[in-house]
Short mmCIF file of C-alpha atoms in Angstrom, two decimals:
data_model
loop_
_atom_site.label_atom_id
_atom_site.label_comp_id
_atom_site.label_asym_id
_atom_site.label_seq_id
_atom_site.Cartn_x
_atom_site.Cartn_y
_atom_site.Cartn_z
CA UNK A 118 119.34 -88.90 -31.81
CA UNK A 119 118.23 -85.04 -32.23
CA UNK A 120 120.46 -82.42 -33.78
CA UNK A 121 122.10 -79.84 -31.73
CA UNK A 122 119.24 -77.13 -33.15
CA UNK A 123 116.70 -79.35 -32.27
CA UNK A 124 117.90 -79.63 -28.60
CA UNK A 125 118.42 -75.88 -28.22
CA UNK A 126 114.70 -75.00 -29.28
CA UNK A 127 113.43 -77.33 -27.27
CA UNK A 128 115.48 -76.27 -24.75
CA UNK A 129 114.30 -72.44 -25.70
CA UNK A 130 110.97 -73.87 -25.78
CA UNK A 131 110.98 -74.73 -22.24
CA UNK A 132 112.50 -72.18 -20.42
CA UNK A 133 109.51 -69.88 -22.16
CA UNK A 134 106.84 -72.05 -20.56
CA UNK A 135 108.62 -71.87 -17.80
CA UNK A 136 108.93 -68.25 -17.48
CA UNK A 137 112.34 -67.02 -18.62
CA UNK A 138 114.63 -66.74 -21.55
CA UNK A 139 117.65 -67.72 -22.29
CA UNK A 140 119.42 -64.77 -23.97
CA UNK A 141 123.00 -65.48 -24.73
CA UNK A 142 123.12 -68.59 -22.44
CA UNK A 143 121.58 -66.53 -19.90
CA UNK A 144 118.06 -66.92 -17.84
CA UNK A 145 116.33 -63.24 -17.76
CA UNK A 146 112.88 -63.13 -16.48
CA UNK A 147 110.59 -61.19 -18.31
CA UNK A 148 109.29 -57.81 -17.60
CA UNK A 149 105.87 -57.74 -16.13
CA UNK A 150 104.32 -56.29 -19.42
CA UNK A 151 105.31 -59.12 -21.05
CA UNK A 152 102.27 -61.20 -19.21
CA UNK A 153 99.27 -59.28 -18.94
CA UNK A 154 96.49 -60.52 -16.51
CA UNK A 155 92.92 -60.06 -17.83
CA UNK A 156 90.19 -59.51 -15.92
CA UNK A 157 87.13 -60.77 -16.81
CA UNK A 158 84.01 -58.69 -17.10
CA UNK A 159 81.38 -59.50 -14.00
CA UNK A 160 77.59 -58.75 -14.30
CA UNK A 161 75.98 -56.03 -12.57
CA UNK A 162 72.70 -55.52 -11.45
CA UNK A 163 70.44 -52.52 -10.81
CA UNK A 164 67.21 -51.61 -10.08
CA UNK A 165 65.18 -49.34 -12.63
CA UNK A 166 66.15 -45.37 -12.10
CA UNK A 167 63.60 -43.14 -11.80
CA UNK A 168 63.21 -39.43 -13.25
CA UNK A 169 62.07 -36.63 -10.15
CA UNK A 170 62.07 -33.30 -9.56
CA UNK A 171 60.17 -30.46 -11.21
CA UNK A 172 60.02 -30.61 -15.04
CA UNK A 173 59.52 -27.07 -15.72
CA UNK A 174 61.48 -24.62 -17.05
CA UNK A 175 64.22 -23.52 -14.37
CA UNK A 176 63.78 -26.78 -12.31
CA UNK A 177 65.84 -29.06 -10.98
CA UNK A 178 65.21 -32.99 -12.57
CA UNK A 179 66.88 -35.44 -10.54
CA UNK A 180 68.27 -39.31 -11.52
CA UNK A 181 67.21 -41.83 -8.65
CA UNK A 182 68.30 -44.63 -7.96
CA UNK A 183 64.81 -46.99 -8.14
CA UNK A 184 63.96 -50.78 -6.50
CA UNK A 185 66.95 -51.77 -5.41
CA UNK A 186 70.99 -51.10 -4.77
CA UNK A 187 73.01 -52.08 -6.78
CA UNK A 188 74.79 -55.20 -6.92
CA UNK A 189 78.08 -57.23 -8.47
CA UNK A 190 78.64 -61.25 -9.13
CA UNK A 191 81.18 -62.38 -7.96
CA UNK A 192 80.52 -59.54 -5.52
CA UNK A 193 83.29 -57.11 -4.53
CA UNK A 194 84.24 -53.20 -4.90
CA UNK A 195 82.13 -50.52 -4.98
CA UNK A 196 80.02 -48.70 -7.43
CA UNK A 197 80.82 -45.37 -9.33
CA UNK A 198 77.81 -43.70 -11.20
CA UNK A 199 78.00 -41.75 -14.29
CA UNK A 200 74.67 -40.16 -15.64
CA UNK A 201 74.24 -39.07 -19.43
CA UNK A 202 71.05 -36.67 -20.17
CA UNK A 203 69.23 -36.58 -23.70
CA UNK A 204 66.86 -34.03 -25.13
CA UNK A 205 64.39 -36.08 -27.54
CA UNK A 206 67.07 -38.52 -27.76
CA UNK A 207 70.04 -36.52 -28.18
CA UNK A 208 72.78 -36.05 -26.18
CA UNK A 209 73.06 -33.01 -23.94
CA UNK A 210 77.09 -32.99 -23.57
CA UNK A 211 77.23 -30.60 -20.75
CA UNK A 212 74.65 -32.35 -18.46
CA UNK A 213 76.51 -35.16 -16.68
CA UNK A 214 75.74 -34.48 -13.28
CA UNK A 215 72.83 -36.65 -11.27
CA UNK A 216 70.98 -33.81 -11.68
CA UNK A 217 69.60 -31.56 -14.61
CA UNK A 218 68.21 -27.92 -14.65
CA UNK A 219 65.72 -27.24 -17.26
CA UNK A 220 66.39 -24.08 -19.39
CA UNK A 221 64.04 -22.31 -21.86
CA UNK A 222 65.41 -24.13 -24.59
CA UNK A 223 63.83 -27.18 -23.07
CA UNK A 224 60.48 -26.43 -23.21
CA UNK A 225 58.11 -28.63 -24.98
CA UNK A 226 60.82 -31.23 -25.47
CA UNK A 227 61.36 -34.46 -23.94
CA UNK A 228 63.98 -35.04 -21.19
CA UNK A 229 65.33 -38.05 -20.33
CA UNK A 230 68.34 -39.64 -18.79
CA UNK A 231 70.58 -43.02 -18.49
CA UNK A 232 72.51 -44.32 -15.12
CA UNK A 233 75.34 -46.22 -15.38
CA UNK A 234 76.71 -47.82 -12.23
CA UNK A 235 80.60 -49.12 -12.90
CA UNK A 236 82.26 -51.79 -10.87
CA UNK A 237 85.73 -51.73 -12.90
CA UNK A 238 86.04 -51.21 -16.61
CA UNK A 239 85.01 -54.47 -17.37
CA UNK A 240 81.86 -54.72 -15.10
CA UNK A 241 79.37 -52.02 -15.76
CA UNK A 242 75.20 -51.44 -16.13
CA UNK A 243 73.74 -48.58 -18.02
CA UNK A 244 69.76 -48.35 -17.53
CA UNK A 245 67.58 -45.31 -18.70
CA UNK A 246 65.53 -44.12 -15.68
CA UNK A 247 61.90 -43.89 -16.26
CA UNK A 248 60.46 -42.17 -17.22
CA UNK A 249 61.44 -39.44 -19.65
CA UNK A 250 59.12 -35.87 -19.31
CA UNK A 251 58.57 -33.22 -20.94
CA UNK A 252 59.54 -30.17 -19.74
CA UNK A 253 56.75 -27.61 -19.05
CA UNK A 254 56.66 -23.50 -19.60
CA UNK A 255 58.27 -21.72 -16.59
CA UNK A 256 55.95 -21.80 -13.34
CA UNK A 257 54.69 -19.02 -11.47
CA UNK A 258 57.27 -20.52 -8.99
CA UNK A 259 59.94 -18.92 -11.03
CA UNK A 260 59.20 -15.32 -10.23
CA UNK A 261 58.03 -12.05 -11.89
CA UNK A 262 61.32 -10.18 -12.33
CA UNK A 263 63.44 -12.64 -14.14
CA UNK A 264 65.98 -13.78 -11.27
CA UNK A 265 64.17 -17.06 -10.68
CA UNK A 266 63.06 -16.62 -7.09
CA UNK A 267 59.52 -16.61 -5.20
CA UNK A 268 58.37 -13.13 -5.50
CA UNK A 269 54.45 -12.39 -4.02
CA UNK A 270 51.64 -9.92 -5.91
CA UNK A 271 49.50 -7.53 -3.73
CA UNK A 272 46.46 -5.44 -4.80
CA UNK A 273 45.95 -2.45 -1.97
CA UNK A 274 42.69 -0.61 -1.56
CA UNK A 275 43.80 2.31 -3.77
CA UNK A 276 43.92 -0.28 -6.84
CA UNK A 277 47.70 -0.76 -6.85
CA UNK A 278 49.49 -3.67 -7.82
CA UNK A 279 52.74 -4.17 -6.04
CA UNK A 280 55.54 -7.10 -6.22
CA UNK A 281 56.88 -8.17 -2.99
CA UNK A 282 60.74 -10.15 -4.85
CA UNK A 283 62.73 -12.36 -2.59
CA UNK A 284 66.32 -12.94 -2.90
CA UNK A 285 65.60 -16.22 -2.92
CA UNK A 286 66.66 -17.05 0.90
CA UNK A 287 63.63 -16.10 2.76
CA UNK A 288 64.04 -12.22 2.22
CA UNK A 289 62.58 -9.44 0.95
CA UNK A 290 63.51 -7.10 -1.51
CA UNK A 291 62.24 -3.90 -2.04
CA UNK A 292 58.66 -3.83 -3.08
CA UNK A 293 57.77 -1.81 -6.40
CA UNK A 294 54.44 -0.85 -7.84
CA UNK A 295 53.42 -2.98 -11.00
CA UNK A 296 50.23 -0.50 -12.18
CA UNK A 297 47.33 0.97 -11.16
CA UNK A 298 43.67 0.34 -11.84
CA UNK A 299 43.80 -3.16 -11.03
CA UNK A 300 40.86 -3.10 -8.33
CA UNK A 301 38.11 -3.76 -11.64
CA UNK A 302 39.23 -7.59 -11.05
CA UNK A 303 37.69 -9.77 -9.00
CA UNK A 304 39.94 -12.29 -9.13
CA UNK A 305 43.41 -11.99 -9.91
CA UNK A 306 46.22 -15.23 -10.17
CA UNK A 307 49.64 -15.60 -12.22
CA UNK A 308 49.62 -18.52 -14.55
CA UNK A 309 53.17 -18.88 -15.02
CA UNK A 310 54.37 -18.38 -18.69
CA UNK A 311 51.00 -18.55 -20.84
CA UNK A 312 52.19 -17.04 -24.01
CA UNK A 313 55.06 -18.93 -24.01
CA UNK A 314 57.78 -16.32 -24.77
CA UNK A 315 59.68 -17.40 -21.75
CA UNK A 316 58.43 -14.84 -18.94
CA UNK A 317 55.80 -15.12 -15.54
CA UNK A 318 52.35 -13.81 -16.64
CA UNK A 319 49.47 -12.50 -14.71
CA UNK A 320 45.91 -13.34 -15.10
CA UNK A 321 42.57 -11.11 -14.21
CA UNK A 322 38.84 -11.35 -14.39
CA UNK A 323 36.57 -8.54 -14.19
CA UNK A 324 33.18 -8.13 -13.23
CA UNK A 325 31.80 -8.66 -16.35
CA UNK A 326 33.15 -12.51 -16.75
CA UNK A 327 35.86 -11.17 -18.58
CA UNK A 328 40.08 -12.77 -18.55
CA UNK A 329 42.95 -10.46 -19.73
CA UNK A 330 45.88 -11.67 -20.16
CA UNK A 331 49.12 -9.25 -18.82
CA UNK A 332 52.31 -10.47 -20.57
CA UNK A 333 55.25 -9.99 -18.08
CA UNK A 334 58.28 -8.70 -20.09
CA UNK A 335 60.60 -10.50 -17.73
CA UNK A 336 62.49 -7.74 -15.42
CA UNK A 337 59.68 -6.84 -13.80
CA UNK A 338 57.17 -5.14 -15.89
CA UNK A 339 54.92 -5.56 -18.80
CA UNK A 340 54.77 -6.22 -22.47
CA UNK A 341 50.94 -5.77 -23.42
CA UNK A 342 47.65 -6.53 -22.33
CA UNK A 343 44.75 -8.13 -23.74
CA UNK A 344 41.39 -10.56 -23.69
CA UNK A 345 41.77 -14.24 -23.59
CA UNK A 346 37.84 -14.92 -22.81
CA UNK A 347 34.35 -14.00 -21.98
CA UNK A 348 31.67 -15.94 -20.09
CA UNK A 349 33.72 -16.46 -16.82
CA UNK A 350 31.68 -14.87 -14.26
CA UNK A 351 29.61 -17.56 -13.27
CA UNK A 352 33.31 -19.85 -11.93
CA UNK A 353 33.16 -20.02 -8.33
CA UNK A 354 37.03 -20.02 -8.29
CA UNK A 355 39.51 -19.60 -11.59
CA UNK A 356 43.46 -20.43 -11.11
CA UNK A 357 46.46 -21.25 -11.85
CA UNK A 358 47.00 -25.22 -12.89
CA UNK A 359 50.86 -25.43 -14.20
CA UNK A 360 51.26 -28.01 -17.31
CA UNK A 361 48.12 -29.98 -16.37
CA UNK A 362 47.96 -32.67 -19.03
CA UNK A 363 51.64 -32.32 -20.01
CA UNK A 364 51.71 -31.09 -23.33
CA UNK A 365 54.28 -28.52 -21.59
CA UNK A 366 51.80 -25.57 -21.53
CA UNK A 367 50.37 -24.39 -18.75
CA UNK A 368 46.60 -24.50 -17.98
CA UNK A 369 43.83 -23.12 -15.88
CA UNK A 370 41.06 -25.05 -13.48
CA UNK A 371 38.13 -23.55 -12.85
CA UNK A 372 35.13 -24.36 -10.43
CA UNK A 373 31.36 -24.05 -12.21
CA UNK A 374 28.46 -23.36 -10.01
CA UNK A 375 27.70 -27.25 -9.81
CA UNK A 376 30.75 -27.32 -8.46
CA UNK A 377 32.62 -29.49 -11.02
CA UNK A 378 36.20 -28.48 -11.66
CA UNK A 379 36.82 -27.79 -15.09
CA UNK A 380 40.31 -27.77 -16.93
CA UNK A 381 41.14 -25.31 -19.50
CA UNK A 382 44.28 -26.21 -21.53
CA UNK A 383 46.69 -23.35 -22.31
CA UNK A 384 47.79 -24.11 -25.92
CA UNK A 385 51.06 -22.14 -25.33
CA UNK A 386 50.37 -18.76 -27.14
CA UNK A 387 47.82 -17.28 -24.68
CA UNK A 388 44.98 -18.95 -25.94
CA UNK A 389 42.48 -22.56 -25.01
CA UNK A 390 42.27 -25.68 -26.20
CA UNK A 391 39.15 -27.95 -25.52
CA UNK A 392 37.87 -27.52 -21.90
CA UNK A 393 37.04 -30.79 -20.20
CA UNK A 394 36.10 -31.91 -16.26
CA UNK A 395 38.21 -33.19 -14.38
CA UNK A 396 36.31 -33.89 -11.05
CA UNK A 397 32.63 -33.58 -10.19
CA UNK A 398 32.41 -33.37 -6.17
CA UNK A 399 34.37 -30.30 -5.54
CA UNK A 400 31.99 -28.61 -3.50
CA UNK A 401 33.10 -26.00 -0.53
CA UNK A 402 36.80 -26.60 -2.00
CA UNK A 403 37.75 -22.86 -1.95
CA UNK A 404 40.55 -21.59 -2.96
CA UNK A 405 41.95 -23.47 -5.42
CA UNK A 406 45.44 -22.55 -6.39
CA UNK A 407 48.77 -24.75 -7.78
CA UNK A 408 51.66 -25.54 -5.44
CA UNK A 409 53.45 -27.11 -8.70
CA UNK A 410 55.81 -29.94 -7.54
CA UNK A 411 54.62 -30.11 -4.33
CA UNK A 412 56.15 -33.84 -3.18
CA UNK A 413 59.38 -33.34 -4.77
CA UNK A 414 58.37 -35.62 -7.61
CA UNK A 415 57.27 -35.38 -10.78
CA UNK A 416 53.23 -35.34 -10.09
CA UNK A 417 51.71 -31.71 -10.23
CA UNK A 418 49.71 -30.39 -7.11
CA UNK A 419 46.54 -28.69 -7.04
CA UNK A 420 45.31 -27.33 -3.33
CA UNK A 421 41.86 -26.82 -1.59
CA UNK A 422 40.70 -25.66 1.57
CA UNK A 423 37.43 -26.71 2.44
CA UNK A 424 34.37 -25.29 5.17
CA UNK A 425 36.58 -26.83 7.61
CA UNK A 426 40.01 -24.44 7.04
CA UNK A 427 41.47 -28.28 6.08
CA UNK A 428 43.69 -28.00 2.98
CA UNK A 429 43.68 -30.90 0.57
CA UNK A 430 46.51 -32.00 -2.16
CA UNK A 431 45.12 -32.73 -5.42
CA UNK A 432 47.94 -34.40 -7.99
CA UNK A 433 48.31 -36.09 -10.98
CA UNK A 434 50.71 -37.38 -13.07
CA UNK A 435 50.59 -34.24 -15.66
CA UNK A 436 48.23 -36.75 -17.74
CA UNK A 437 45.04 -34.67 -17.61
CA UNK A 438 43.53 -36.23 -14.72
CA UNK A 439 43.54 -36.50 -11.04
CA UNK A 440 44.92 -39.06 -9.09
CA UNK A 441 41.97 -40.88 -7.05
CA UNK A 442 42.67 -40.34 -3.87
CA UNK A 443 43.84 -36.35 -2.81
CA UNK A 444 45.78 -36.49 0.30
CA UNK A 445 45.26 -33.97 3.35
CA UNK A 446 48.19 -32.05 4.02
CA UNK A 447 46.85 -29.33 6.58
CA UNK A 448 43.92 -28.20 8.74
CA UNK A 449 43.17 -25.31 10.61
CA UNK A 450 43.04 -23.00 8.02
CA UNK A 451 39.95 -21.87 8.17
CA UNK A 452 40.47 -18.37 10.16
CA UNK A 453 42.76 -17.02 7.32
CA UNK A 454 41.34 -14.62 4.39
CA UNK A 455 43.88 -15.71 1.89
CA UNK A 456 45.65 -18.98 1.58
CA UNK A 457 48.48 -19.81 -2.11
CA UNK A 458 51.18 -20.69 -3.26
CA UNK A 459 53.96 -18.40 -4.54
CA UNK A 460 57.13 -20.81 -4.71
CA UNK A 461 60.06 -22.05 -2.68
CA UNK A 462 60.40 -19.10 0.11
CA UNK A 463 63.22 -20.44 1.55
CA UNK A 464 65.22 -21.67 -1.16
CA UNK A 465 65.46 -25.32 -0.10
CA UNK A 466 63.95 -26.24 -3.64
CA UNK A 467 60.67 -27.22 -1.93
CA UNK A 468 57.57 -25.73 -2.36
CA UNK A 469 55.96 -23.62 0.50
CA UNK A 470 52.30 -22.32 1.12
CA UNK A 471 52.01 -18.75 3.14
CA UNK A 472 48.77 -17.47 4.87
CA UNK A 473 47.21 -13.92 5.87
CA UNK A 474 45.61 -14.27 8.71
CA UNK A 475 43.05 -11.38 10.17
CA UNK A 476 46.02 -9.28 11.85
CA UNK A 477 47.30 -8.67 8.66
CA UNK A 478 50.37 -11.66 9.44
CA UNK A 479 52.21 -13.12 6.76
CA UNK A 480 52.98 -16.43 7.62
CA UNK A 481 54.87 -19.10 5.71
CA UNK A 482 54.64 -23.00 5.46
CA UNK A 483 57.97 -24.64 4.74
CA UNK A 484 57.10 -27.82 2.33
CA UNK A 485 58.99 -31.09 3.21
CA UNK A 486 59.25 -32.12 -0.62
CA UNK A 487 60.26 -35.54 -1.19
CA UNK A 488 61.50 -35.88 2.68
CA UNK A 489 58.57 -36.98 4.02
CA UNK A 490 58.99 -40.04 2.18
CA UNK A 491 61.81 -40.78 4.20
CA UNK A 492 61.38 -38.85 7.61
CA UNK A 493 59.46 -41.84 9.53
CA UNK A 494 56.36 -39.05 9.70
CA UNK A 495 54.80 -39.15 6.20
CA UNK A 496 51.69 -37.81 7.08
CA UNK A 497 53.89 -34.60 8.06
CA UNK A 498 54.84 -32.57 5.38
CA UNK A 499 56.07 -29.73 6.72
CA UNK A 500 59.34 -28.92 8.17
CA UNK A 501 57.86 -25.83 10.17
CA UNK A 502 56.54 -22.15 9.66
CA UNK A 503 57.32 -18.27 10.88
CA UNK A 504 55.52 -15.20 10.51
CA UNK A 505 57.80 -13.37 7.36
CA UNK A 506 55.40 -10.04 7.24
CA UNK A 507 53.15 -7.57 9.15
CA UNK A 508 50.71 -4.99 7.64
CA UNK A 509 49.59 -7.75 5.06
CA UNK A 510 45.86 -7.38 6.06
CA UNK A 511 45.02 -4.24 3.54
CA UNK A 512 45.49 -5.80 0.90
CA UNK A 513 42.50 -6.86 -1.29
CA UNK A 514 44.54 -9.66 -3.02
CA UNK A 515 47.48 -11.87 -2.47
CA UNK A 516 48.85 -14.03 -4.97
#
């Protein structure tokens, strides 16, 4: 026969696997902290992320979501993303938005960034997107006078140089005259930062095959002046290329008589690095200027217009080459005396393409960026264009 204190813990025992206690004779249920329910961790899955945008200084990188949605098993719920970016591997513990704008501090250094898509607490994926890039010295996108938005360089017949600023919305600020003396170039074009100090540069060859460098001081005026070559006269075209092989220095292409376009590497302090080609069958391609991040990704765009007034998108992948096949993205250019690229007019973050045409019309080409991806009309990549100036035709250069 048991004991009496044998009987009451069993007794004890039992009433705790049956969910109460008996305190002072009594049955209490416990509290519900007493029994806490875990929830066990489910697996998510996720498609690679992918690193777009425009990785130069003062644009916009943005974390996609890549292959395909994600997913939960056992399903249920609905994901919450978190994004973490890195500069060569270190954490960047303000950046924790889906998307990242590059500063000067950036430049030359390696960006990169990790998704993670959360189910519950328990039931997460983090995934670095592919693939990391270096961020490039600021684009002639960025402006002359340091506020980040498209402005456009003139050249009258008197020799002038004048800046046409935007405010960045599609309008115009007052103009103001940059120098005189300028009409000894034949060819005139604004790298983007070639020094590397941070500020928009402009670029000029003069009859006797020599480049000068003019080192914008960032408010919209100079620093100095000097030579950066000799020899240049016999290029059928010379311009801008933004961080060609994407070293994070910006670069120049230039077309030889043999037409072959040749690359010039910037090495970051207003001087070359080894010139190589980079296509051989460039003939009537003229002009040649950059339209930077044209399709809202990371590839770099390089446009032509050939005999036919057909304009031609030339990209890479910022790894010193060409892509194989350039893509048309215009035609019926041929009636217009000058043809670039000066940025995003409009300030959709897209880049646009304007036009002079004989009547002295300023007319501007709003870029689709990535949209025409997506837009069911991927051969289209414009949203639209409108005349934005008069009295353009006088000048001897627009860039």
């Amino acid at each position: 026969m048991e004991s009496t204190p044998l009987r009451r813990a069993r007794s004890w025992l039992g009433a705790f696997a049956a969910g109460v206690l008996l305190i002072g004779g009594l049955a209490v249920a416990p509290t519900a902290q007493a029994l806490p329910t875990l929830v066990p961790g489910r697996t998510v899955y996720m498609g690679q992320p992918k690193l777009n945008g425009d990785p130069t200084v003062g644009g916009v990188l943005k974390a996609e979501l890549g292959g395909y949605a994600p997913f939960v098993v056992p399903e249920g719920g609905t994901p919450s993303f978190s994004y973490a970016w890195t500069r060569d591997g270190q954490v960047i513990p303000w950046a924790t938005a889906s998307t990242y704008r590059a500063t000067q501090t950036d430049m030359g250094h390696v960006i990169a960034v990790s998704v993670t898509a959360s189910y519950d607490s328990e039931s997460k994926l983090t995934l670095q997107a592919d693939y990391p890039l270096r961020i490039a010295a600021k684009p002639r996108a960025r402006g002359f006078d340091g506020d980040g938005t498209l402005d456009l360089f003139a050249r009258d017949s008197a020799g002038r140089l004048l800046l046409y600023p935007t405010d960045g919305h599609g309008n115009w600020r007052p103009a103001q005259v940059l120098g005189t003396g300028w009409n000894v170039f034949n060819t005139l074009f604004s790298p983007g930062d070639f020094d590397g100090d941070g500020t928009v540069d402009v670029i000029g060859r003069d009859g006797e095959g020599r480049l000068f460098l003019y080192q914008g001081n960032g408010t919209g005026g100079w620093k100095q002046a000097f030579q950066i070559g000799q020899g240049w006269q016999d290029f059928r075209t010379v311009s801008a290329a933004g961080d060609f092989n994407g070293d994070g220095t910006n670069d120049i292409i230039a077309v030889d008589r043999w037409y072959q376009a040749i690359l010039y590497p910037g090495n970051g302090r207003g001087g070359w690095l080894q010139p190589y080609g980079v296509d051989t069958y460039w003939i009537n391609q003229d002009p040649v200027f950059s339209v930077g991040h044209f399709g809202g990704t990371n590839k770099l765009g390089v446009v032509a217009r050939d005999i036919h007034g057909s304009l031609t998108l030339h990209e890479t992948n910022r790894n010193g080459w060409f892509d194989a096949q350039p893509t048309g993205i215009g035609w019926g250019f041929n009636g217009f005396p000058v043809v670039g690229s000066g940025g995003d007019f409009d300030g959709d973050n897209n880049m646009d393409i304007f036009s002079v045409d004989t009547a002295g019309r300023l007319t501007m080409y709003y870029g689709k960026g990535a949209e025409y991806m997506t837009s069911g009309r991927p051969d289209i990549r414009w949203y639209g264009q409108s005349v934005v100036g008069w009295g353009w035709g006088g000048f001897t250069a627009v860039f």
